[in-house]
XYZ file of C-alpha atoms in Angstrom:
353
model
C 82.010 -126.156 -197.925
C 84.796 -125.492 -200.476
C 86.610 -128.547 -201.359
C 89.605 -127.164 -199.633
C 87.908 -127.175 -196.497
C 86.445 -130.709 -196.987
C 89.922 -131.885 -197.551
C 91.167 -130.437 -194.335
C 88.457 -131.783 -192.365
C 89.346 -135.321 -193.376
C 93.113 -134.692 -192.354
C 91.905 -132.693 -189.258
C 89.353 -135.183 -187.943
C 90.598 -138.646 -189.026
C 94.019 -137.885 -187.952
C 93.126 -135.348 -185.389
C 96.080 -134.060 -183.668
C 98.482 -135.035 -186.274
C 99.379 -138.450 -184.570
C 99.049 -137.188 -181.094
C 100.499 -139.564 -178.441
C 102.005 -142.169 -180.507
C 104.912 -142.229 -177.889
C 102.475 -141.583 -175.207
C 100.562 -144.619 -176.088
C 103.729 -146.552 -175.323
C 104.375 -144.797 -172.160
C 100.822 -144.998 -170.962
C 100.411 -149.077 -171.740
C 101.555 -149.683 -168.141
C 98.615 -147.287 -166.912
C 95.592 -147.591 -169.237
C 94.218 -150.646 -167.292
C 93.192 -148.199 -164.748
C 90.131 -145.933 -164.420
C 91.954 -142.755 -163.487
C 93.466 -142.045 -166.655
C 95.712 -138.821 -167.060
C 95.372 -136.308 -170.095
C 98.152 -138.038 -171.628
C 96.459 -141.449 -170.968
C 93.349 -139.943 -172.812
C 95.280 -138.779 -175.650
C 96.872 -142.323 -175.809
C 93.488 -144.039 -176.035
C 92.705 -141.497 -178.728
C 95.631 -142.484 -180.851
C 94.839 -146.066 -180.573
C 91.173 -145.486 -181.618
C 92.148 -143.672 -184.667
C 94.122 -146.434 -186.001
C 92.107 -149.585 -185.012
C 88.301 -148.471 -184.923
C 86.068 -148.734 -187.805
C 83.242 -146.475 -188.070
C 80.691 -144.550 -190.077
C 78.952 -141.362 -189.055
C 77.504 -138.058 -189.682
C 79.341 -134.777 -188.905
C 78.883 -131.107 -188.825
C 81.362 -128.692 -189.703
C 81.345 -125.003 -188.431
C 83.811 -122.207 -189.196
C 82.506 -118.818 -188.886
C 78.961 -118.664 -190.241
C 79.449 -121.549 -192.390
C 77.831 -124.970 -191.161
C 78.287 -128.203 -193.365
C 77.128 -131.519 -192.827
C 79.129 -134.492 -193.907
C 79.441 -138.304 -193.886
C 82.494 -140.007 -192.707
C 83.585 -143.814 -193.251
C 86.774 -145.177 -191.772
C 87.877 -148.687 -192.412
C 90.930 -150.885 -192.018
C 92.253 -152.719 -194.961
C 95.171 -155.154 -194.744
C 96.034 -153.598 -191.637
C 95.995 -149.796 -193.222
C 93.574 -147.083 -192.650
C 91.089 -145.904 -195.523
C 88.987 -142.718 -194.889
C 86.172 -141.219 -196.982
C 84.268 -138.033 -196.534
C 81.102 -136.860 -198.204
C 79.484 -133.577 -198.242
C 75.688 -134.093 -197.427
C 74.944 -130.296 -198.036
C 75.449 -128.328 -201.158
C 77.008 -129.821 -204.124
C 78.177 -133.593 -204.012
C 82.122 -133.268 -203.188
C 84.211 -136.312 -201.709
C 87.540 -137.164 -200.610
C 89.052 -140.648 -200.037
C 92.539 -141.085 -198.251
C 94.558 -144.428 -198.251
C 97.809 -145.142 -197.348
C 99.120 -144.389 -200.882
C 96.931 -141.518 -202.103
C 94.341 -139.040 -201.813
C 91.478 -138.972 -204.181
C 88.838 -136.137 -204.449
C 85.693 -136.050 -206.380
C 84.560 -132.885 -207.671
C 80.848 -131.776 -208.149
C 81.088 -132.493 -211.920
C 81.765 -136.237 -210.762
C 85.568 -136.057 -212.017
C 87.848 -137.809 -209.760
C 91.383 -136.319 -209.185
C 94.076 -138.565 -207.521
C 97.469 -137.415 -206.031
C 100.177 -139.539 -203.974
C 100.569 -139.141 -200.661
C 104.148 -138.751 -199.512
C 106.155 -142.137 -198.967
C 105.275 -144.086 -195.615
C 108.546 -142.785 -194.102
C 107.334 -139.061 -194.765
C 103.971 -139.733 -192.739
C 104.874 -136.543 -191.194
C 102.474 -134.784 -193.465
C 99.875 -136.049 -191.057
C 101.869 -137.237 -188.038
C 104.857 -134.906 -187.370
C 105.939 -137.445 -184.571
C 105.318 -138.760 -181.352
C 104.253 -136.420 -178.746
C 107.067 -135.370 -176.603
C 105.533 -133.889 -173.354
C 109.149 -132.273 -172.631
C 109.122 -130.494 -176.019
C 105.353 -129.260 -175.786
C 105.543 -128.112 -172.078
C 107.162 -124.695 -172.940
C 104.817 -123.988 -175.293
C 101.410 -125.778 -174.504
C 99.257 -126.437 -171.379
C 97.838 -130.065 -171.463
C 94.880 -130.554 -168.948
C 91.606 -132.065 -168.110
C 88.435 -130.023 -168.897
C 85.812 -132.149 -167.457
C 83.229 -134.371 -169.041
C 80.547 -133.781 -171.711
C 78.095 -135.686 -173.833
C 78.374 -135.700 -177.794
C 76.075 -137.641 -180.138
C 74.438 -139.168 -177.139
C 77.930 -140.381 -175.801
C 79.914 -139.783 -172.480
C 83.055 -138.037 -173.374
C 86.082 -136.709 -171.453
C 87.290 -133.502 -172.432
C 91.093 -132.812 -172.831
C 92.400 -129.318 -173.711
C 95.862 -128.606 -175.380
C 96.147 -124.823 -174.799
C 99.122 -122.614 -176.393
C 100.944 -120.438 -174.244
C 101.762 -118.113 -177.093
C 100.411 -116.662 -180.378
C 102.640 -118.893 -182.691
C 100.331 -121.890 -182.504
C 96.572 -123.059 -182.367
C 95.192 -125.143 -179.406
C 93.003 -128.011 -179.264
C 90.171 -129.142 -177.357
C 89.046 -132.934 -177.680
C 85.850 -134.496 -176.441
C 87.035 -138.251 -176.372
C 84.472 -141.000 -176.143
C 85.044 -142.857 -172.815
C 83.760 -146.161 -174.310
C 86.146 -146.282 -177.242
C 88.569 -143.532 -177.265
C 87.217 -141.772 -180.579
C 87.201 -138.035 -180.661
C 83.718 -137.312 -181.044
C 84.181 -133.542 -181.215
C 87.446 -131.340 -181.843
C 87.609 -127.550 -181.282
C 90.428 -125.768 -183.002
C 91.287 -122.722 -180.689
C 93.333 -119.699 -180.838
C 95.732 -118.405 -177.984
C 92.716 -117.131 -176.260
C 90.757 -120.333 -176.157
C 88.299 -119.113 -178.731
C 87.180 -121.665 -181.145
C 88.278 -121.096 -184.638
C 86.903 -124.466 -186.210
C 84.787 -127.343 -184.804
C 83.908 -130.555 -186.070
C 81.252 -132.680 -184.291
C 79.791 -136.203 -184.651
C 75.923 -136.218 -184.407
C 75.660 -140.007 -184.716
C 78.435 -142.524 -185.047
C 77.962 -146.541 -185.741
C 81.112 -148.580 -184.580
C 81.716 -151.522 -186.883
C 83.249 -154.928 -186.314
C 86.226 -155.377 -189.023
C 84.862 -157.020 -192.032
C 81.146 -155.585 -191.340
C 79.528 -153.886 -194.267
C 78.751 -150.314 -193.557
C 75.497 -149.561 -192.854
C 73.163 -148.054 -195.224
C 72.768 -144.420 -195.547
C 69.197 -144.214 -196.650
C 69.099 -141.644 -199.626
C 72.395 -140.217 -199.282
C 75.274 -142.196 -201.326
C 77.910 -143.658 -199.008
C 81.115 -142.037 -199.261
C 82.907 -145.383 -200.569
C 80.041 -145.468 -203.445
C 80.634 -142.088 -204.562
C 84.523 -142.838 -204.539
C 84.234 -146.260 -206.101
C 84.225 -144.532 -209.620
C 88.095 -143.610 -208.901
C 88.814 -147.381 -208.269
C 90.945 -148.652 -205.318
C 94.014 -146.391 -205.891
C 91.958 -143.506 -207.771
C 93.366 -144.924 -211.031
C 90.463 -143.717 -213.072
C 90.740 -139.875 -212.075
C 93.339 -137.345 -213.207
C 96.304 -139.333 -211.808
C 98.664 -136.576 -211.023
C 101.331 -139.235 -209.953
C 102.046 -140.705 -213.313
C 105.092 -140.116 -215.220
C 105.200 -136.478 -214.193
C 105.747 -137.125 -210.588
C 108.372 -139.304 -209.448
C 108.832 -139.614 -205.761
C 112.436 -140.018 -204.576
C 113.785 -141.212 -200.940
C 112.948 -138.991 -198.103
C 115.748 -136.555 -197.148
C 117.375 -137.026 -193.821
C 118.126 -134.076 -191.495
C 121.911 -134.085 -192.777
C 120.508 -134.116 -196.261
C 118.285 -130.803 -195.202
C 121.388 -129.119 -194.154
C 123.539 -130.337 -197.055
C 121.234 -129.608 -199.867
C 120.523 -126.142 -201.743
C 117.776 -125.136 -199.186
C 117.944 -124.515 -195.572
C 116.240 -122.647 -192.704
C 117.321 -119.745 -190.722
C 115.823 -119.126 -187.165
C 112.502 -120.640 -187.021
C 109.553 -119.657 -184.593
C 110.030 -121.025 -181.228
C 109.764 -124.668 -180.621
C 109.652 -125.312 -184.382
C 112.042 -127.556 -186.336
C 112.527 -129.622 -189.916
C 111.657 -133.057 -189.054
C 111.180 -134.702 -192.763
C 111.460 -133.620 -196.359
C 111.103 -135.249 -199.990
C 112.114 -134.163 -203.259
C 109.924 -135.013 -206.417
C 111.734 -134.741 -209.722
C 109.430 -132.502 -211.998
C 111.054 -132.855 -215.381
C 114.677 -134.463 -215.029
C 116.162 -131.035 -214.483
C 114.269 -129.273 -211.733
C 112.915 -130.744 -208.340
C 109.965 -129.767 -206.110
C 111.214 -129.696 -202.537
C 109.018 -130.599 -199.541
C 109.760 -129.930 -196.035
C 107.829 -130.814 -192.700
C 108.216 -128.244 -189.951
C 106.465 -129.083 -186.422
C 106.775 -128.010 -182.860
C 105.553 -131.580 -181.996
C 101.966 -131.026 -182.329
C 101.207 -128.215 -184.917
C 102.656 -129.283 -188.513
C 103.739 -126.869 -191.305
C 104.644 -127.898 -195.063
C 107.027 -126.049 -197.075
C 107.043 -126.450 -200.796
C 109.794 -125.062 -202.856
C 109.586 -125.272 -206.672
C 110.912 -123.390 -209.913
C 108.913 -120.189 -210.326
C 106.839 -120.790 -213.429
C 104.922 -117.349 -213.093
C 101.945 -119.125 -211.403
C 102.704 -118.771 -207.566
C 101.831 -116.119 -205.182
C 103.660 -113.600 -203.001
C 101.801 -112.642 -199.789
C 99.209 -114.482 -197.613
C 96.110 -116.583 -198.057
C 93.565 -117.979 -195.717
C 91.144 -121.177 -196.047
C 89.438 -121.694 -192.742
C 91.986 -122.259 -190.174
C 94.797 -122.860 -192.783
C 97.392 -120.253 -193.558
C 99.755 -119.783 -196.259
C 102.364 -117.537 -197.105
C 104.390 -117.297 -200.407
C 107.353 -115.552 -201.651
C 109.757 -115.714 -204.521
C 113.514 -116.621 -203.730
C 116.169 -117.235 -206.294
C 113.937 -117.870 -208.921
C 112.008 -120.244 -207.097
C 108.295 -120.118 -205.482
C 108.285 -120.836 -201.850
C 104.973 -121.786 -200.219
C 104.390 -122.426 -196.901
C 100.971 -124.012 -195.553
C 99.766 -124.819 -192.353
C 97.039 -125.135 -189.465
C 98.948 -122.441 -187.687
C 98.484 -118.668 -187.259
C 99.378 -116.197 -190.147
C 102.303 -114.997 -188.423
C 103.939 -118.425 -187.978
C 103.677 -119.223 -191.538
C 104.946 -115.683 -192.727
C 107.854 -116.391 -190.083
C 108.812 -119.858 -191.559
C 108.528 -118.384 -195.172
C 111.065 -115.516 -194.392
C 113.269 -118.255 -192.745
C 113.793 -120.213 -196.126
C 117.472 -119.671 -197.337
C 119.469 -120.937 -200.177
C 122.947 -122.511 -199.667
C 125.853 -121.564 -201.367
C 125.766 -123.091 -205.271
C 122.548 -123.459 -207.519
C 119.378 -124.257 -206.033
C 117.651 -127.164 -208.302
């Protein structure tokens, strides 16, 4: 599997649903003692499991005719999640994610480490709480019965789009732990685009050593060469990249860049500015409909960007040049959505730096 797809599976599985049910978890806390869970209750259990459980397991990833096998490890260190993913088929590739940075190990054993957005910008993976009222005009949330995955009983919850501007999800949630054991990413016709499924999983008590993986190196062993913070790799966060404070919504309106009419249901929820060379800044914005998330990057045009569209798996990207700046829109949403968001980027009066 390509490195970009490997990275996407890490984000899509470990933080599946982009922070689904963070608000629903609070709303459902009074009901979760009952065995009669609603679909929202199951999503709330899933949200808690993704932040509280420690586990290792083997996954299969299916996209089109591409089938890959991966090994995943999820640990909690000092209250913060840390994930690592290792490709078991093809060249050795690995990705590790902590609350501070993402580290990739390439087939030549070279490690590259990049910083994550600041904690207050965690919308890169979590666009925010699940707002049922906001989702209802665009999605149907309903139970789809029971199934078995990796020898374990699961409840199946579907989040189905009502239009062609977003993808849907089908989660197979472990009845015992709440962990999603299978995730289907679907188009508006409920046809799977990508599927990620555990074939086996071991749940750990916090502090336990991960189980041996036989001949296959553990993800943590492969990524140890990058150090706890990826410090021995090509650290792209060194002197060249300096993260500034996150932008508030008023900053977005007052800054040099703004957005015209966005696709139905989508809105700007977060942003950052990164100083490139003391004179120019790279802007980042998060746009979400409460479930699907799209990143917008705006930086000075250095002749290395692109205009048009690209696709990697279920991730679509659109690019354009605007006022001598490269605008790149990337998200796990349909192509027409990233194109519409790219066209919505506009320049306020005054220079765009």
